Short mmCIF file of C-alpha atoms in Angstrom, two decimals:
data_model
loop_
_atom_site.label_atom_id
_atom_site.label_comp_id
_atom_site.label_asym_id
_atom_site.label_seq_id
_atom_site.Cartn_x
_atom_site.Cartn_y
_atom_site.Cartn_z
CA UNK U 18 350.77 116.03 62.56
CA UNK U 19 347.44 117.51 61.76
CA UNK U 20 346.49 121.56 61.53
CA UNK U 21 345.04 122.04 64.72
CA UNK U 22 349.02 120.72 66.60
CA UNK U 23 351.19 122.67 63.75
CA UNK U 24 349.90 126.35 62.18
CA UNK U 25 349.39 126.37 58.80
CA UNK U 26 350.61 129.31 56.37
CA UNK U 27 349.06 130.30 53.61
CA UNK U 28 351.33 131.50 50.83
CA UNK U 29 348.77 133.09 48.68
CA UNK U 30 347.28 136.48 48.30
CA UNK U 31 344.41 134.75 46.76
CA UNK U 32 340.44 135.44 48.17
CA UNK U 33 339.49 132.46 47.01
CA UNK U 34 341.93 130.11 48.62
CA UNK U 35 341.90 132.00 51.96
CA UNK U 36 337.35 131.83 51.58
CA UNK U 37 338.05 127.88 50.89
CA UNK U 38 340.65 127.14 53.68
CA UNK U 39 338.17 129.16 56.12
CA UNK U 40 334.87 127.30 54.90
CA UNK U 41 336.56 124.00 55.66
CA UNK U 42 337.28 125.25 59.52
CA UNK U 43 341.36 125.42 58.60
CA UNK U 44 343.06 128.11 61.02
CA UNK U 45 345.77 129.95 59.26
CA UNK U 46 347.76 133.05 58.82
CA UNK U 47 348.62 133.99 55.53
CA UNK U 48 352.09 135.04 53.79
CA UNK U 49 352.24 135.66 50.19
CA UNK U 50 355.15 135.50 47.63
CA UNK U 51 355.19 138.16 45.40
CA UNK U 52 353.49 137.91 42.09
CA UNK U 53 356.19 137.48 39.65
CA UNK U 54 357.46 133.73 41.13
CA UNK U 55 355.66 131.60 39.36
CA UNK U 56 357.21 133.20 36.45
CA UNK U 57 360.20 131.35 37.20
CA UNK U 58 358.71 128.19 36.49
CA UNK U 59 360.70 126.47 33.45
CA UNK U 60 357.91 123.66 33.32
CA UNK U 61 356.88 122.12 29.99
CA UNK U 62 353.88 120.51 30.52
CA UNK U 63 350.81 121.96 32.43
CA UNK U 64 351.30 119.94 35.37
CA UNK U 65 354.60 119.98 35.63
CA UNK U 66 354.12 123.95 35.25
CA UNK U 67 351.58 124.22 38.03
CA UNK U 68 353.25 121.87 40.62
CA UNK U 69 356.90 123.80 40.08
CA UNK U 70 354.81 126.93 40.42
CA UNK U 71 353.65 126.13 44.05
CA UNK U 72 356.81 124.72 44.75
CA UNK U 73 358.54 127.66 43.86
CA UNK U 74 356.06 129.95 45.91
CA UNK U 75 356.50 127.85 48.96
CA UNK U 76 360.26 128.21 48.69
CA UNK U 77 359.98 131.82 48.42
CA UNK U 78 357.97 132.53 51.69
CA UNK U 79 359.70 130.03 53.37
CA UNK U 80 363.04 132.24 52.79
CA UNK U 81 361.09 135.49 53.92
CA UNK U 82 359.86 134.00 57.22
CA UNK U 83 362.72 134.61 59.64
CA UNK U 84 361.08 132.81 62.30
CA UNK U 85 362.21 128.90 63.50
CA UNK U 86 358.28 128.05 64.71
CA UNK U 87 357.41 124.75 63.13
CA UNK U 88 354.65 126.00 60.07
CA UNK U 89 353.26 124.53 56.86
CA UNK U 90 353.54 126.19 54.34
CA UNK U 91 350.78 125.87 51.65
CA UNK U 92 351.18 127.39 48.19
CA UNK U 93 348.89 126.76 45.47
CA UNK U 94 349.25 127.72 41.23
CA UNK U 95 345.71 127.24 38.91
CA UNK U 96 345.80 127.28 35.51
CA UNK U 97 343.46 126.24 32.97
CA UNK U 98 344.60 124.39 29.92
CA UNK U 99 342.83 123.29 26.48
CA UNK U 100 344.12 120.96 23.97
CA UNK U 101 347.87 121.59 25.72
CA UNK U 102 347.71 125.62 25.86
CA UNK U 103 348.18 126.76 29.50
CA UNK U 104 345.20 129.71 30.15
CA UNK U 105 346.33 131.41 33.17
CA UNK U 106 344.75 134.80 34.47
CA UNK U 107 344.26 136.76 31.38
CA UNK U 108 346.41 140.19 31.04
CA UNK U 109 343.79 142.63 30.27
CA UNK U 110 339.71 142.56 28.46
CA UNK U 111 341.05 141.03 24.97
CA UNK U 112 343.69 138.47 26.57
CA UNK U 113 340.34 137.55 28.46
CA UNK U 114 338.39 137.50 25.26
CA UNK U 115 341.00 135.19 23.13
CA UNK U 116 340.67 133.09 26.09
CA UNK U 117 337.53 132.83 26.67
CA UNK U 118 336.38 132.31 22.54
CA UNK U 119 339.60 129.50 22.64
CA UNK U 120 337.53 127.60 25.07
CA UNK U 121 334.07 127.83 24.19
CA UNK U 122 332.08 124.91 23.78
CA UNK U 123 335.17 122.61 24.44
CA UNK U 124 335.83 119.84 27.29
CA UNK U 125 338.94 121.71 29.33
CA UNK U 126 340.94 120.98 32.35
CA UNK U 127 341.63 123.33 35.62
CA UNK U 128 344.81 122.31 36.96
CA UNK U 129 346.18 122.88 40.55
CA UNK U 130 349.38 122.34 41.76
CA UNK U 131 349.66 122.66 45.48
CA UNK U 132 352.78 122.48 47.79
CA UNK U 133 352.86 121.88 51.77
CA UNK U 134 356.55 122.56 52.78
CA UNK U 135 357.27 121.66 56.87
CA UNK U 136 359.42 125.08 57.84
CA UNK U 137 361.67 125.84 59.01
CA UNK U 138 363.95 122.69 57.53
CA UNK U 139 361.62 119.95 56.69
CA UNK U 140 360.79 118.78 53.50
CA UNK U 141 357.76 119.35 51.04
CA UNK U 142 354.83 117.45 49.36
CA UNK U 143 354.14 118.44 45.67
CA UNK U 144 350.72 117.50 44.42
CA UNK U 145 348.61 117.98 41.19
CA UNK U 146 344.38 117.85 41.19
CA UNK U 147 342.77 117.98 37.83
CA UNK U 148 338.77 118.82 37.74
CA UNK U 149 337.03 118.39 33.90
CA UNK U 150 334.88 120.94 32.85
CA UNK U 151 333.13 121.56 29.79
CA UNK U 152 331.74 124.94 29.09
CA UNK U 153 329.27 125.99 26.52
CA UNK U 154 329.25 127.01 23.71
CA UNK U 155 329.06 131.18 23.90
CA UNK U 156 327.48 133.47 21.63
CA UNK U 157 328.41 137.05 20.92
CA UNK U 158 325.80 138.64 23.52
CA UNK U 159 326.78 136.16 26.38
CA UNK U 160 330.54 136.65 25.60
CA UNK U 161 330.35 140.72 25.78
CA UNK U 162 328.70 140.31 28.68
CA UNK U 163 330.98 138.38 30.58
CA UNK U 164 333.59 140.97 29.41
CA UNK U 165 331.58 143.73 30.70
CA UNK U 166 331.02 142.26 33.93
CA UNK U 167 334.46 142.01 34.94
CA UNK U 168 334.57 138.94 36.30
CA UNK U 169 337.21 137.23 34.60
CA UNK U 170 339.66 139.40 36.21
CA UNK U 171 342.08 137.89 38.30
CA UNK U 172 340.56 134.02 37.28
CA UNK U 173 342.36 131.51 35.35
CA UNK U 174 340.85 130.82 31.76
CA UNK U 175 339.45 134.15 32.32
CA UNK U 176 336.45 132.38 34.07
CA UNK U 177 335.74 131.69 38.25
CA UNK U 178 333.35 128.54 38.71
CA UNK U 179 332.53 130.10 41.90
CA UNK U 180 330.65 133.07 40.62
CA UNK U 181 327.85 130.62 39.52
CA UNK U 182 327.77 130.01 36.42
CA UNK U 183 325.36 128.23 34.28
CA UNK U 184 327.74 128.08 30.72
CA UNK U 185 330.53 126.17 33.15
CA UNK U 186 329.79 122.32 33.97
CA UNK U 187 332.02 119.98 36.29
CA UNK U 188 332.22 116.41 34.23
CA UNK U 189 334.25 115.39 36.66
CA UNK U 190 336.64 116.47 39.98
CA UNK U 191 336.31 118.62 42.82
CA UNK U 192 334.90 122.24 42.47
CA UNK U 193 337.10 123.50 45.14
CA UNK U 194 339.89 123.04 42.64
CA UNK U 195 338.23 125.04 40.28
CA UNK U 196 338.20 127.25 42.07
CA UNK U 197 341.75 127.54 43.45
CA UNK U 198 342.80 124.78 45.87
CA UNK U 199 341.48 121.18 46.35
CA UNK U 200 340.68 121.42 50.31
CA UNK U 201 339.14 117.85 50.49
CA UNK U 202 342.27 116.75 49.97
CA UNK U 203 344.07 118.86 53.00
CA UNK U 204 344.07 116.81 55.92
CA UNK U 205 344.76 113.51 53.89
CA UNK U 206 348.40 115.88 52.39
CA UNK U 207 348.76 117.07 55.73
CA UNK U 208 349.07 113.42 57.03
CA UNK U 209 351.06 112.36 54.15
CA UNK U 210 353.88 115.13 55.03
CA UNK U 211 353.72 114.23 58.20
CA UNK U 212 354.60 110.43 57.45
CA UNK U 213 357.19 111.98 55.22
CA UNK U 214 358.95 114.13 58.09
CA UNK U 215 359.06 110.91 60.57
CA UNK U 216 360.64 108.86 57.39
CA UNK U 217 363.56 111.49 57.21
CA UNK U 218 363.98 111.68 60.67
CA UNK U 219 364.55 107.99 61.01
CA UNK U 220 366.92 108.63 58.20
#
């Protein structure tokens, strides 16, 4: 099984996943959950939260799709977390502001959980990618104007590696998963499931 024999869905709404997927040569459609699923996610930990996310997401597309054509499903969650606080996409310009002040100058993770689920009945592969990043510190004048720019919006840790910038450094990890899904590691999951399906079916 590889994505150019079986389509692959994505079940995101995300840019940034759908711009990552499509710079790696990945042909998709896409099918996104609605926003509030994740919320469902009873998780303790920040992996455990981000890899029940996806998993949660995958489920819920997989139960809107009416059709019985073979598809992976892919379904992604990001969050950011600092000294065990989860920092997912702030709520509004101060949410962003606590966040972004909580993090300053500090060595932080960006966690991804990602889920490929084999519809209609197959079974799914739950994974977790961590990328360390330290960011600098950030003085008054930079902070307002990342608030004025708007760019947090819609980014984990109120922040998007991808908008390049020069406070944000990788220490270690892939930048795709800062970003929102780890897409080097794709076609290595994709084979993985695919052992997985063959081991149930001998089952």
């Amino acid at each position: 099984m590889n994505q150019s024999d079986i389509p692959l869905i994505l079940a995101s709404q995300s840019p940034r996943r759908k711009m990552l997927l499509e710079q790696s040569g990945f042909q998709f459609t896409i099918h996104a959950p609605e926003d509030s699923v994740e919320k469902q996610a009873k998780a303790k930990t920040p992996e455990q939260f981000v890899v029940e996310a996806a998993t949660l997401k995958a489920y819920a597309v997989a139960q809107e799709i009416t059709t019985l054509d073979r598809a992976i499903l892919v379904a992604a969650d990001t969050v950011a977390e600092c000294e065990g606080q989860i920092l997912g996409k702030p709520k509004d310009r101060d949410d962003a502001e606590r966040m972004l002040k909580f993090v300053s100058g500090k060595v932080h993770r960006v966690l991804t959980g990602v889920c490929l689920k084999l519809h209609p009945n197959g079974p799914h592969l739950a994974k977790l990618e961590a990328t360390l990043l330290r960011m600098d510190p950030l003085s008054k004048s930079m902070l307002d104007k990342i608030l004025k720019s708007n760019l947090w919006v819609g980014k984990a840790g109120a922040f998007g590696y991808q908008d390049g910038l020069d406070w944000v450094h990788i220490e270690s990890g892939l930048a795709s998963n800062v970003v929102g899904l780890p897409v080097e590691r794709m076609v290595g999951w994709i084979d993985e499931l695919s052992a997985l399906t063959h081991e149930q079916k001998l089952d």
